[in-house]
mmCIF file of C-alpha atoms and ligand atoms in Angstrom:
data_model
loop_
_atom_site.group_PDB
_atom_site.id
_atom_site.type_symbol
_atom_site.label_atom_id
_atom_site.label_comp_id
_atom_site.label_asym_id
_atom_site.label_seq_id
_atom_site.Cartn_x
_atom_site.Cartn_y
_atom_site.Cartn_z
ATOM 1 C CA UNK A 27 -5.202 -0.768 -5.740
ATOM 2 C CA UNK A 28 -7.096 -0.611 -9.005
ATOM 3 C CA UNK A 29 -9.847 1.757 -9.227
ATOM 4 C CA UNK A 30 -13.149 1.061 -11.065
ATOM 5 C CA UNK A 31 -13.233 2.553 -14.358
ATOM 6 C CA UNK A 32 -17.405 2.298 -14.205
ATOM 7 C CA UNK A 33 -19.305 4.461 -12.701
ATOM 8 C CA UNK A 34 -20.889 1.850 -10.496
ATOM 9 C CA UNK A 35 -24.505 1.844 -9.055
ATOM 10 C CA UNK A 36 -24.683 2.671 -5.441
ATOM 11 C CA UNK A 37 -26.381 -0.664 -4.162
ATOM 12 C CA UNK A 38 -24.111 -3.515 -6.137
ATOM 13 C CA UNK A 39 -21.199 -4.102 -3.780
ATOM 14 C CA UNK A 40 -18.718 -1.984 -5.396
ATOM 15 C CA UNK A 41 -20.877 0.839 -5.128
ATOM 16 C CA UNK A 42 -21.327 -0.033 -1.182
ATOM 17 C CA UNK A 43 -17.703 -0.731 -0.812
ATOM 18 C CA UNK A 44 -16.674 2.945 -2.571
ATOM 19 C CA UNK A 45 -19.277 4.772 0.103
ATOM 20 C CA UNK A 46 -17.667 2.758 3.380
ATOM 21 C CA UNK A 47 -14.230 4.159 1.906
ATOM 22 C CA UNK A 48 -15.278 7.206 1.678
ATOM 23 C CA UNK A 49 -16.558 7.459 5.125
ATOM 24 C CA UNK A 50 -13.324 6.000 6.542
ATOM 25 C CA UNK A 51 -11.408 8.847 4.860
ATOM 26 C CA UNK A 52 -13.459 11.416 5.961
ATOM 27 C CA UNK A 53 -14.109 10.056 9.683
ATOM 28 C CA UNK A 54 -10.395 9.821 9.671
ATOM 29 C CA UNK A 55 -9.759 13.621 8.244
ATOM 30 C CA UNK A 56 -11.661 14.571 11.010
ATOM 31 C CA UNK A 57 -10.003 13.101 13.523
ATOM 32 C CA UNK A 58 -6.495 13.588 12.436
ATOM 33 C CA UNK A 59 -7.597 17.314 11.755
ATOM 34 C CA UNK A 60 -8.401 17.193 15.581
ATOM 35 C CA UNK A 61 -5.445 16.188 16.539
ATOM 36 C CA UNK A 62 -3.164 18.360 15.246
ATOM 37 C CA UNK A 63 -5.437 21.600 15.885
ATOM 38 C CA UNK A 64 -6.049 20.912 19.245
ATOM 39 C CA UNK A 65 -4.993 23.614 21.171
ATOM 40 C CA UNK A 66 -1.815 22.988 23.112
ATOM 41 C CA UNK A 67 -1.727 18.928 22.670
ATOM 42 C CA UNK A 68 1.400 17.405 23.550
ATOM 43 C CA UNK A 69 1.407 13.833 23.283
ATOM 44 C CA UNK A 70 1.211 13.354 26.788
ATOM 45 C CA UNK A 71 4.042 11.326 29.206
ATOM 46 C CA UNK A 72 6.797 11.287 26.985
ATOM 47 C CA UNK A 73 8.863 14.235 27.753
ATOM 48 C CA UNK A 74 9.313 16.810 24.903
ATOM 49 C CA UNK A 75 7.193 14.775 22.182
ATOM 50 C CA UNK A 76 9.644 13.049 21.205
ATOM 51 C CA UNK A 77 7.263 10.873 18.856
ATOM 52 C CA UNK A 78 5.862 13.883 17.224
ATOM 53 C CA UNK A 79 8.040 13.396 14.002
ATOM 54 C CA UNK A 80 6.816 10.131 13.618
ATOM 55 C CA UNK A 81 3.140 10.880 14.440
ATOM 56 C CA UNK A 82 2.810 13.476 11.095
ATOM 57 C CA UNK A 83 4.859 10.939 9.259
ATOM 58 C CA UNK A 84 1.999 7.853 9.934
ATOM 59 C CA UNK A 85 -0.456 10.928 10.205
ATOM 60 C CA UNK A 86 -0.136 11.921 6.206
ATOM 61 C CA UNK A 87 0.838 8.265 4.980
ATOM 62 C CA UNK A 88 -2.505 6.968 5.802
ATOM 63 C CA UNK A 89 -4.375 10.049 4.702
ATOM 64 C CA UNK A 90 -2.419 9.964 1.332
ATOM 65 C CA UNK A 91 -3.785 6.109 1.085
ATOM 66 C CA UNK A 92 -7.424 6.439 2.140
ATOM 67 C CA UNK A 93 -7.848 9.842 0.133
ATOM 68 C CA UNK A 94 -6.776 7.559 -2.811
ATOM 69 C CA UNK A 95 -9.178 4.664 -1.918
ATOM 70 C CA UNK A 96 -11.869 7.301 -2.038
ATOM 71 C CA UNK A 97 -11.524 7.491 -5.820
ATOM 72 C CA UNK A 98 -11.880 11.590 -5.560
ATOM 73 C CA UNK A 99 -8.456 11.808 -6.932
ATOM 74 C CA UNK A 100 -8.844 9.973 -9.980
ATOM 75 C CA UNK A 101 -4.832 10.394 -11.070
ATOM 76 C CA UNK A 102 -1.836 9.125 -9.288
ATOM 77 C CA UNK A 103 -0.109 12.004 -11.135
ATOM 78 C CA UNK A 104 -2.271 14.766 -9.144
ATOM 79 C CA UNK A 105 -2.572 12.856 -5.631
ATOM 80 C CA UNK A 106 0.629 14.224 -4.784
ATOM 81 C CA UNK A 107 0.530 17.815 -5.415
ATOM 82 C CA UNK A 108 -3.455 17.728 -3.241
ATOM 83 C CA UNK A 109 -1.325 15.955 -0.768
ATOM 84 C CA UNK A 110 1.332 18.519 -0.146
ATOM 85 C CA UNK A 111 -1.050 20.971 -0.782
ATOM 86 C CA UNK A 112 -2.848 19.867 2.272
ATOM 87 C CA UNK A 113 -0.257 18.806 4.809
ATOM 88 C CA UNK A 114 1.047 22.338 4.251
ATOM 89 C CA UNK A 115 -2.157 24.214 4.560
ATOM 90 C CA UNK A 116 -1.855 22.167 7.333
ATOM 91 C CA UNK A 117 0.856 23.074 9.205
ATOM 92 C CA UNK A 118 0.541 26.547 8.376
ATOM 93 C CA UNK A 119 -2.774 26.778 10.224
ATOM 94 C CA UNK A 120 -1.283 25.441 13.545
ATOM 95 C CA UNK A 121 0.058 28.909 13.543
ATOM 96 C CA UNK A 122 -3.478 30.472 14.407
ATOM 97 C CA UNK A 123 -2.961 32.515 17.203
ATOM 98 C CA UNK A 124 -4.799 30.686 19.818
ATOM 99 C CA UNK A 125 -4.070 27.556 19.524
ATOM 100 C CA UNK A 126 -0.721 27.642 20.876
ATOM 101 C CA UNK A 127 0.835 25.276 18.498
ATOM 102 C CA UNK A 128 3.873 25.826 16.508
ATOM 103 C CA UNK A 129 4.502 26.083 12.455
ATOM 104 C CA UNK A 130 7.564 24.128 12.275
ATOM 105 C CA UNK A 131 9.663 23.212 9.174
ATOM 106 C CA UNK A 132 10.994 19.993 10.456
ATOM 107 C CA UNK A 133 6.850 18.672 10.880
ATOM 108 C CA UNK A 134 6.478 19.861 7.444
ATOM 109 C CA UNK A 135 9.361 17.535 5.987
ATOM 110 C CA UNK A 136 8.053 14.312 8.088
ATOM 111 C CA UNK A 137 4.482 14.913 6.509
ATOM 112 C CA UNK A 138 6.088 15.205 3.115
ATOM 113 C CA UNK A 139 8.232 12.048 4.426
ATOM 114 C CA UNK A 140 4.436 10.141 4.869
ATOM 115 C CA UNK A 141 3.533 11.469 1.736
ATOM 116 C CA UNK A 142 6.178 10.093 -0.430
ATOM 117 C CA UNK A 143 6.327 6.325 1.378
ATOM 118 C CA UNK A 144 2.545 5.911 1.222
ATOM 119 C CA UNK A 145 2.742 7.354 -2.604
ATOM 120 C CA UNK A 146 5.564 4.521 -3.308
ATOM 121 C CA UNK A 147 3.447 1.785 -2.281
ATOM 122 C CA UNK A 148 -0.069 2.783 -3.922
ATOM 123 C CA UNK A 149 1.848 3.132 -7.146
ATOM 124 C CA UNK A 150 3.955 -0.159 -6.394
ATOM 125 C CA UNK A 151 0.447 -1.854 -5.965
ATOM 126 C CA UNK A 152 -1.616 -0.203 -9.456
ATOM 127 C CA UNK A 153 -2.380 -3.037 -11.671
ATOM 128 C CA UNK A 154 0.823 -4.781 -13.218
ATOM 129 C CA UNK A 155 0.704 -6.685 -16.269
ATOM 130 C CA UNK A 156 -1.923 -6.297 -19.570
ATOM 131 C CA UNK A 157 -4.169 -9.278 -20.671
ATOM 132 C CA UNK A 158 -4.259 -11.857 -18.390
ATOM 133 C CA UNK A 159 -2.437 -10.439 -15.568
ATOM 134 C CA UNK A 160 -4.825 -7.583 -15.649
ATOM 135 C CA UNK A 161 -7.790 -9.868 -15.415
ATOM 136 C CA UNK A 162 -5.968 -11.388 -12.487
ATOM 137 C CA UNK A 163 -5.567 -7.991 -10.716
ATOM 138 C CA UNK A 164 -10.007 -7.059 -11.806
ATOM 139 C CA UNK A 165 -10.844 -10.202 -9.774
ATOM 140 C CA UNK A 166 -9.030 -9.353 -6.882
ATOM 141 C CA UNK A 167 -10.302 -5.842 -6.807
ATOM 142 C CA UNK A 168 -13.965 -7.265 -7.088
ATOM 143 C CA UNK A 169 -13.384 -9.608 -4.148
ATOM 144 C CA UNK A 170 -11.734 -6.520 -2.117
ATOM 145 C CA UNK A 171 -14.848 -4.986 -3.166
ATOM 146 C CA UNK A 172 -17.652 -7.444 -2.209
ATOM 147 C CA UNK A 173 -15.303 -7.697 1.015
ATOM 148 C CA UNK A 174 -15.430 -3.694 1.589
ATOM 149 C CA UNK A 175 -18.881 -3.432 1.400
ATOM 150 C CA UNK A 176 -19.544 -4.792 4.554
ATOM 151 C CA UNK A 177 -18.282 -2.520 7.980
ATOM 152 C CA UNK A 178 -17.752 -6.368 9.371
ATOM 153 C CA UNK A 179 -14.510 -6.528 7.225
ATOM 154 C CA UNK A 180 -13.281 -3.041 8.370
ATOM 155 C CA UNK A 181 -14.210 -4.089 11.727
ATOM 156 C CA UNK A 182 -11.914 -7.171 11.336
ATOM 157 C CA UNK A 183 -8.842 -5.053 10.108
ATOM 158 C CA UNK A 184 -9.224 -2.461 12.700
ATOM 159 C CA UNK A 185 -8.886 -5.076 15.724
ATOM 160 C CA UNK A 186 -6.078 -6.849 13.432
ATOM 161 C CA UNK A 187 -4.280 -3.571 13.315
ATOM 162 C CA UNK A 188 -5.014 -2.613 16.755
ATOM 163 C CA UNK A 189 -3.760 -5.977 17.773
ATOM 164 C CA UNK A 190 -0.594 -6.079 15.858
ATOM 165 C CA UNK A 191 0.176 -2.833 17.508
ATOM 166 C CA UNK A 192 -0.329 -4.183 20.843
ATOM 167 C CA UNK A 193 2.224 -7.070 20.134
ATOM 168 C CA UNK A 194 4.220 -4.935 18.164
ATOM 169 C CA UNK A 195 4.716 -1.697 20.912
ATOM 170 C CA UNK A 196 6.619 -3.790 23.629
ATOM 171 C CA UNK A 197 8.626 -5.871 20.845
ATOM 172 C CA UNK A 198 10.089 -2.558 19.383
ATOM 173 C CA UNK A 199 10.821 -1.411 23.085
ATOM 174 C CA UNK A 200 12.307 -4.536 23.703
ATOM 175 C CA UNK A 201 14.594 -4.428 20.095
ATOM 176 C CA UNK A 202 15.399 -1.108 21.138
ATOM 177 C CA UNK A 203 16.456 -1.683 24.167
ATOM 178 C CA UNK A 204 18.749 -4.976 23.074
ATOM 179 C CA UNK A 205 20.761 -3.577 19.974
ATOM 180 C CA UNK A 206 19.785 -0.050 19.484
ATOM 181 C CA UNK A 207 19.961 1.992 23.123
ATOM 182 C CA UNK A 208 19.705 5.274 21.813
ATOM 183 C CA UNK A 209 19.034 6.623 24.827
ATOM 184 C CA UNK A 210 15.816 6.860 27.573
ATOM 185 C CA UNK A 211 13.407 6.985 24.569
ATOM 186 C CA UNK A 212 11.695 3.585 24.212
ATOM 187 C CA UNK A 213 8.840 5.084 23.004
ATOM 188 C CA UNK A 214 10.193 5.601 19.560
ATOM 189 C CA UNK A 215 10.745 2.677 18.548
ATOM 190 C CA UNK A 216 7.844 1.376 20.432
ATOM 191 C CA UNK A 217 5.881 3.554 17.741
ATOM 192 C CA UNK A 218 7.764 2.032 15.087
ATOM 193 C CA UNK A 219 7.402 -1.500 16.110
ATOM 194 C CA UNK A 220 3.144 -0.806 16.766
ATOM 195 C CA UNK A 221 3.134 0.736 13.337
ATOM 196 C CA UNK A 222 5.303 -2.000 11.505
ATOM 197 C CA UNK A 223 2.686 -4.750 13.316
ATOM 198 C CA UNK A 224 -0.468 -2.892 12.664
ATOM 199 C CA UNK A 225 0.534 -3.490 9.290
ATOM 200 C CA UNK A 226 1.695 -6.925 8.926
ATOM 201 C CA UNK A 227 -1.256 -7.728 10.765
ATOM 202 C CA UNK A 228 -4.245 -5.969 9.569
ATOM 203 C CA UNK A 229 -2.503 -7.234 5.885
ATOM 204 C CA UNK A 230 -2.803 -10.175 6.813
ATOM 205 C CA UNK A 231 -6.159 -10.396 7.622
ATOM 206 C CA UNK A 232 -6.627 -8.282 4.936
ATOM 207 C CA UNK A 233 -5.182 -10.843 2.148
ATOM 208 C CA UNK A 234 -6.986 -13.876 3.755
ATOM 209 C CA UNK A 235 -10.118 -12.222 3.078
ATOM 210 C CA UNK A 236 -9.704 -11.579 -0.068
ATOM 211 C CA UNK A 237 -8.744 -15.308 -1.079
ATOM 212 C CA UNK A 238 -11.316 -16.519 0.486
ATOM 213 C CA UNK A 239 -13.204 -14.275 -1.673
ATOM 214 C CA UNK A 240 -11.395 -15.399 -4.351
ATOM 215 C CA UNK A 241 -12.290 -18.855 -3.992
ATOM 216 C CA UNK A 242 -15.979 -18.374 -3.413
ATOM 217 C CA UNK A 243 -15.983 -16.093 -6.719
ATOM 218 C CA UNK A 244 -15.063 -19.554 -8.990
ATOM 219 C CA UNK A 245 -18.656 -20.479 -7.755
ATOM 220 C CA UNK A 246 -20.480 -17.395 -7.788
ATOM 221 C CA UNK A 247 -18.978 -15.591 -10.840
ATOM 222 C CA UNK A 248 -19.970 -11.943 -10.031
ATOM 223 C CA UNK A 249 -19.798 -9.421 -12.015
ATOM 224 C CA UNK A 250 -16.256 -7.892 -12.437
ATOM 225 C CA UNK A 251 -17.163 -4.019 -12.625
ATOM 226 C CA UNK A 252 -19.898 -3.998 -9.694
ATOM 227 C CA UNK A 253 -19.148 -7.340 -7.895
ATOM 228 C CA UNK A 254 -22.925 -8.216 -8.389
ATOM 229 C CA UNK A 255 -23.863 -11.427 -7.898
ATOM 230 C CA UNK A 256 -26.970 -13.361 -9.845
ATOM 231 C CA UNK A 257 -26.583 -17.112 -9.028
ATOM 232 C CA UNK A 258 -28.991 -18.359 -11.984
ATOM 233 C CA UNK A 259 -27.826 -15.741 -14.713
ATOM 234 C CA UNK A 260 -25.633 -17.406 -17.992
ATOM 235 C CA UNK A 261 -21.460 -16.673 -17.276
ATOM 236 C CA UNK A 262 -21.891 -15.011 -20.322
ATOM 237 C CA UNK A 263 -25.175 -12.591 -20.313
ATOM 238 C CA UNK A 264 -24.611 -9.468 -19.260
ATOM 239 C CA UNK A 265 -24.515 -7.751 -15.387
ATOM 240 C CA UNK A 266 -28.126 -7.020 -14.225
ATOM 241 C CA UNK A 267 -27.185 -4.487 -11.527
ATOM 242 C CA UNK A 268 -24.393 -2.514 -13.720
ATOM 243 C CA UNK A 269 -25.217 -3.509 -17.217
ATOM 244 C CA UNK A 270 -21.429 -4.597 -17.942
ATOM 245 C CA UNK A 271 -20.501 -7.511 -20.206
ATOM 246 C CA UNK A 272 -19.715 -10.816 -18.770
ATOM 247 C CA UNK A 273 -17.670 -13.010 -20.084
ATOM 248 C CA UNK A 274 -17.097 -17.225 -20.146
ATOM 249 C CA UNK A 275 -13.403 -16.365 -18.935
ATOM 250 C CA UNK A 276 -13.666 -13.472 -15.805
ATOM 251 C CA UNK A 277 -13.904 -16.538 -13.204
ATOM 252 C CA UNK A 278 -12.620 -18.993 -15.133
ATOM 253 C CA UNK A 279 -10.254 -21.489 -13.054
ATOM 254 C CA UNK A 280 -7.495 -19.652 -10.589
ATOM 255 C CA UNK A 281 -4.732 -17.437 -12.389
ATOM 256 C CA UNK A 282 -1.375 -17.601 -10.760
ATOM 257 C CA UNK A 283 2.018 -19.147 -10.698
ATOM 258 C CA UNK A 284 2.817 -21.947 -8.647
ATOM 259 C CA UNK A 285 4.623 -20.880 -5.406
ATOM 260 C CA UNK A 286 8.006 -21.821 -6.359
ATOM 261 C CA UNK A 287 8.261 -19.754 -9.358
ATOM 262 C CA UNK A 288 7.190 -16.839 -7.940
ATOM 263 C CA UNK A 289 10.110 -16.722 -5.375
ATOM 264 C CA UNK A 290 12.052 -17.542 -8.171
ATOM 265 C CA UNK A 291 11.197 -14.147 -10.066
ATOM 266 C CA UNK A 292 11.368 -12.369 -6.612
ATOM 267 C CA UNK A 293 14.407 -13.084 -6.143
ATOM 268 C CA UNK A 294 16.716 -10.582 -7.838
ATOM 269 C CA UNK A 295 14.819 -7.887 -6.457
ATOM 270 C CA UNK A 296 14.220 -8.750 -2.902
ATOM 271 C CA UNK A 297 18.485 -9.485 -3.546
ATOM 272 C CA UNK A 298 18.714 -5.821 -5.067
ATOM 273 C CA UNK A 299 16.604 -4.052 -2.604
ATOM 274 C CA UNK A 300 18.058 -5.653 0.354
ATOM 275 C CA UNK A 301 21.829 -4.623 -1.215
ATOM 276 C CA UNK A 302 20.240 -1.029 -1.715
ATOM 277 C CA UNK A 303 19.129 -1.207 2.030
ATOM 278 C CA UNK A 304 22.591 -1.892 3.414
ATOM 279 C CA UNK A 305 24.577 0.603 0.399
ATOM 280 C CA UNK A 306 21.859 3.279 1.902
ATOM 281 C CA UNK A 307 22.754 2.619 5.488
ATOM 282 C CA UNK A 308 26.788 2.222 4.931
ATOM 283 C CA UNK A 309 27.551 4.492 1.779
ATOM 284 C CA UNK A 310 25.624 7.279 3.263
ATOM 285 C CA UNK A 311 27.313 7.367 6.160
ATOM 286 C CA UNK A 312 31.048 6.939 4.650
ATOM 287 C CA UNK A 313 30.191 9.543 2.087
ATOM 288 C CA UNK A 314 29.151 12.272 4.953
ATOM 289 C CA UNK A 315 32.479 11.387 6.918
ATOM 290 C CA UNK A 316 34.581 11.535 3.801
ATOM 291 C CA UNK A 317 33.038 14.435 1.841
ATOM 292 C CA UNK A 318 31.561 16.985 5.134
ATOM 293 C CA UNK A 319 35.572 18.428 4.943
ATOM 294 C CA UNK A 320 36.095 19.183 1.395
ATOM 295 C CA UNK A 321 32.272 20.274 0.861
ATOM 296 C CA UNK A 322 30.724 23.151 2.665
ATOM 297 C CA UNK A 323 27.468 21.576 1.712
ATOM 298 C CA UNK A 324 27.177 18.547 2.531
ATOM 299 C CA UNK A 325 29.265 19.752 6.156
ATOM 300 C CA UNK A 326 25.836 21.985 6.255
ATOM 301 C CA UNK A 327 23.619 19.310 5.696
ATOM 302 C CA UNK A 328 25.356 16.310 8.284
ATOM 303 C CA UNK A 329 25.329 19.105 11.459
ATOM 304 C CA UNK A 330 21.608 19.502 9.869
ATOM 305 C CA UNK A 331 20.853 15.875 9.934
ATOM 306 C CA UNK A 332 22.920 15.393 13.252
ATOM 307 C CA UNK A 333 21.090 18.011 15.066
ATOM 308 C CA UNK A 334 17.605 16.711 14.135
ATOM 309 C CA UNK A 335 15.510 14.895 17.283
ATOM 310 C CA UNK A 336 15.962 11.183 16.974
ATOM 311 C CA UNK A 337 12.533 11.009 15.746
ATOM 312 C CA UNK A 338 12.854 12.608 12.718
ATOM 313 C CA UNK A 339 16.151 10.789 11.997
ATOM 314 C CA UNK A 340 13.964 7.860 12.206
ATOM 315 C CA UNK A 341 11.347 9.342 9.927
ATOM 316 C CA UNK A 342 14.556 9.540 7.668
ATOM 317 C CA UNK A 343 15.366 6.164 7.715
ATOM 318 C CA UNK A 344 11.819 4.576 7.504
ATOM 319 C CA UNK A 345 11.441 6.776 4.543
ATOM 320 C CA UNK A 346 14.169 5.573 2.588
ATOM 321 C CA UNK A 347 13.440 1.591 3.500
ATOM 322 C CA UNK A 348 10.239 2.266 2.538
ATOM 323 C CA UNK A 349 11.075 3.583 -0.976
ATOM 324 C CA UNK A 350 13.559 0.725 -1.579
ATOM 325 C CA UNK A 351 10.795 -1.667 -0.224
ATOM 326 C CA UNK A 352 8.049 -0.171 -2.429
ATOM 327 C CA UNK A 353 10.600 -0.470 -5.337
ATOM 328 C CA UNK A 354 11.041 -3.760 -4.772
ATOM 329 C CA UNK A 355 7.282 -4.950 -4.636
ATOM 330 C CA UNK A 356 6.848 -2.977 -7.834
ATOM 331 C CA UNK A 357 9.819 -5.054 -9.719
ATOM 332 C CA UNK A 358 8.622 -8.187 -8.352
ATOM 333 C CA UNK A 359 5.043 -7.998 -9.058
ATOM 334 C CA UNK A 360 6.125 -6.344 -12.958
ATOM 335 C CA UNK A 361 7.739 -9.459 -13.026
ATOM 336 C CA UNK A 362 4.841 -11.944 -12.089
ATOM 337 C CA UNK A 363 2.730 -10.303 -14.289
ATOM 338 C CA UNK A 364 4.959 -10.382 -17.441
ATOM 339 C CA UNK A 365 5.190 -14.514 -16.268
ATOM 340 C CA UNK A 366 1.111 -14.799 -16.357
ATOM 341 C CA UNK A 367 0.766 -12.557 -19.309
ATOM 342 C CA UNK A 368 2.628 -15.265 -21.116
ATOM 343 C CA UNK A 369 -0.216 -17.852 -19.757
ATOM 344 C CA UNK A 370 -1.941 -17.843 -23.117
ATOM 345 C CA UNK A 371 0.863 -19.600 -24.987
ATOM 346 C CA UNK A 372 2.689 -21.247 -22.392
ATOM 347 C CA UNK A 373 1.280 -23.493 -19.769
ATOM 348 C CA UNK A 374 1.537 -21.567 -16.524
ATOM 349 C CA UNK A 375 1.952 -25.266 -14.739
ATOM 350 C CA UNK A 376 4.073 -27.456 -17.230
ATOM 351 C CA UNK A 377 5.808 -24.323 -19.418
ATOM 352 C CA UNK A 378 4.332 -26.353 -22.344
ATOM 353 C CA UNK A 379 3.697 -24.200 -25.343
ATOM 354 C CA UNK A 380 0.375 -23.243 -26.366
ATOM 355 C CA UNK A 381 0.936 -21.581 -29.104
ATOM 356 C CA UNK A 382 -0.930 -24.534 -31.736
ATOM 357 C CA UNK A 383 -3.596 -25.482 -28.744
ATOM 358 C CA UNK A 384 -6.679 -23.517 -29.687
ATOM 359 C CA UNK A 385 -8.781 -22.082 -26.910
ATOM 360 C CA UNK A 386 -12.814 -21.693 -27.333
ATOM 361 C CA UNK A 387 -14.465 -18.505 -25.914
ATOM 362 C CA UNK A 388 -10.750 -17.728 -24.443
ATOM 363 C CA UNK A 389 -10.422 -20.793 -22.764
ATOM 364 C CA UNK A 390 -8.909 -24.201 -22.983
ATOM 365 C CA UNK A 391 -6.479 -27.124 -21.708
ATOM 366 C CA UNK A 392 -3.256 -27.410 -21.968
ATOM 367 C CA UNK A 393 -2.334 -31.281 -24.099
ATOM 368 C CA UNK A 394 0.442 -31.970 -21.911
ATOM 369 C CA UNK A 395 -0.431 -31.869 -18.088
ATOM 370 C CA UNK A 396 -4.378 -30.986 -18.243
ATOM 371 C CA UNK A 397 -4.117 -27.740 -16.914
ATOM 372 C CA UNK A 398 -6.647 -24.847 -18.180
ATOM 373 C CA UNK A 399 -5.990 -21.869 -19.485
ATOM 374 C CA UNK A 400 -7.240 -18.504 -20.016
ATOM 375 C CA UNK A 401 -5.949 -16.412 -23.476
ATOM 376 C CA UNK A 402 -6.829 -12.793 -23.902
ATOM 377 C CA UNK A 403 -7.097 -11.732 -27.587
ATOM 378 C CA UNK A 404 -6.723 -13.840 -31.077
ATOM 379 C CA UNK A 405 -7.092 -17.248 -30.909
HETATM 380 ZN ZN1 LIG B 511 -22.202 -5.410 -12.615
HETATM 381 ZN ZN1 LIG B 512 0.582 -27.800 -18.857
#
């Protein structure tokens, strides 16, 4: 998600939505800091922990996202090495004599695994595009702004994501117990399939929010860097709550590409990433069989891999669907942005060139089907 680039007052909805972040990531620090100090905790009933591989995976993939929401990291390029810095400070303290817990290498490689998957999808989701695509991504951080500043919408996606779960749980028991039978531990991919619809879920709700923000911002125009809204000020005088310019174009009609088109650019990389899925599940196993007899190590690292608790081999596996996933959501929104950053000179509804239809205050209508259309820069 973009971050603001203001520094925002405290009472205009950005400013609101930034402190309710905040107090997620810390509430959730806490808690997760808790967990894996407590003294002796096993998660209980399932024989050996035999989700605890996948518990410091989630664990550090949603600290890694909420520590970025908070905005205290202000570069992608240093949330990483915080993030490792942590999860191994981390692990290292479970070591306190007392507490009874164990410093273990494998934990340490399924926090890293969390790590790298959430880090793939924040940096899969930055802004794409430059003039008109960025304006397109602004809006839709000021609606998930004015959205976020009230603890109804978190309150929405929690239940969402606790209710996805609760479908979820039984369905990946159910998968699991239909194709995959890896033995008397349901539980695992019980996890998976409560993670998987906590996600899809609380997105969901998520993403309808947001449009329907969307929608209600053609009307209200607020203010792109603080969300503000002042329902009798000009579109083009300046914010009263942050100061920033306004301009004629920030809610000027819907940016987008019709439906079709963007499945269209999709495509080739939803094609590509699914072909990178099954060449990741197929080649890697053919190379180990072929190449563990002439090569002492790679032999090393299959009995490794072999040996490892289910769990973490599924840690393994998420990780590298995720990457391929969050490589594919980068292509295909890189791709819808170069599309909308071509809005100003060719009709984003009819393809009809714009290039000799001049546009007034960075707006105007497109001579051949009526549309309007936004243009960043000369012209
Ligand atoms: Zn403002
Ligand atoms: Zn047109």
């Amino acid at each position: 998600m973009p971050l603001p680039t203001l520094q925002v007052p405290r009472d205009s909805p950005a400013g609101r939505a930034l402190r309710n972040r905040r107090v997620v990531f810390v509430v959730v620090a806490i808690l997760a800091f808790a967990a894996t100090h407590w003294p002796k905790l096993e998660l209980a009933g399932t024989g050996g922990a035999p989700l605890d591989k996948l518990a410091h995976a989630l664990n550090f993939a949603v600290l890694t996202a909420l520590l970025w929401q908070t905005g205290w990291v202000r570069r992608l390029a240093i949330l990483p090495a915080v993030m490792v810095a942590w999860c191994s400070l981390d692990e290292l303290s479970q070591g306190i004599p007392g507490l009874r817990r164990t410093v273990d290498l494998d934990d340490w490689l399924a926090n890293l695994a969390g790590i790298a998957g959430s880090l793939a999808f924040i940096a899969a989701l930055r802004p794409a595009g430059q003039g008109i695509a960025a304006l397109a991504a602004t809006r839709r951080r000021c609606a998930l702004d004015s959205l976020l500043a009230h603890w109804t919408a978190w309150l929405n996606i929690a239940t969402a994501a606790a209710l996805g779960a609760a479908v979820g749980a039984p369905l990946g028991v159910l998968l699991d117990s239909w194709f995959v039978r890896k033995g008397p531990q349901p539980w695992q991919y019980g996890f998976v399939g409560a993670v998987l619809g906590a996600s899809v879920v609380a997105h969901a709700v998520l993403e309808a929010g947001i449009r329907s923000r969307l929608r209600r911002s053609h009307d209200d125009r607020p203010c792109l860097a603080c969300a503000a809204v002042a329902p009798d000020a000009a579109p083009d005088a300046p914010c009263r709550t942050c100061g920033a310019a306004r301009h004629a174009r920030d809610w000027f009609r819907p940016i987008g590409l019709p439906g079709s088109e963007e499945l269209r650019l999709c495509m080739m990389p939803v094609l590509l990433g699914m072909a990178a899925v099954i060449v990741f599940n197929f080649s890697a196993i053919a190379i180990l069989t072929t190449m563990r007899l002439r090569s002492e190590l790679i032999l090393r690292f299959d009995t490794w891999f072999t040996t490892l608790p289910p769990d973490a081999r599924i840690v393994a596996d998420a990780t590298g669907v995720a990457l391929i996933g969050a490589w594919t959501l980068s292509r295909c929104r890189v791709r819808i942005a170069a599309e909308v950053d071509r809005g100003g000179e060719r009709c984003l509804a009819c393809g009809f060139d714009l290039r000799a239809t001049a546009a007034g205050a960075g707006t105007g209508t497109c001579p051949e089907c009526g549309e309007q259309f936004v243009r960043i820069g000369p012209g």
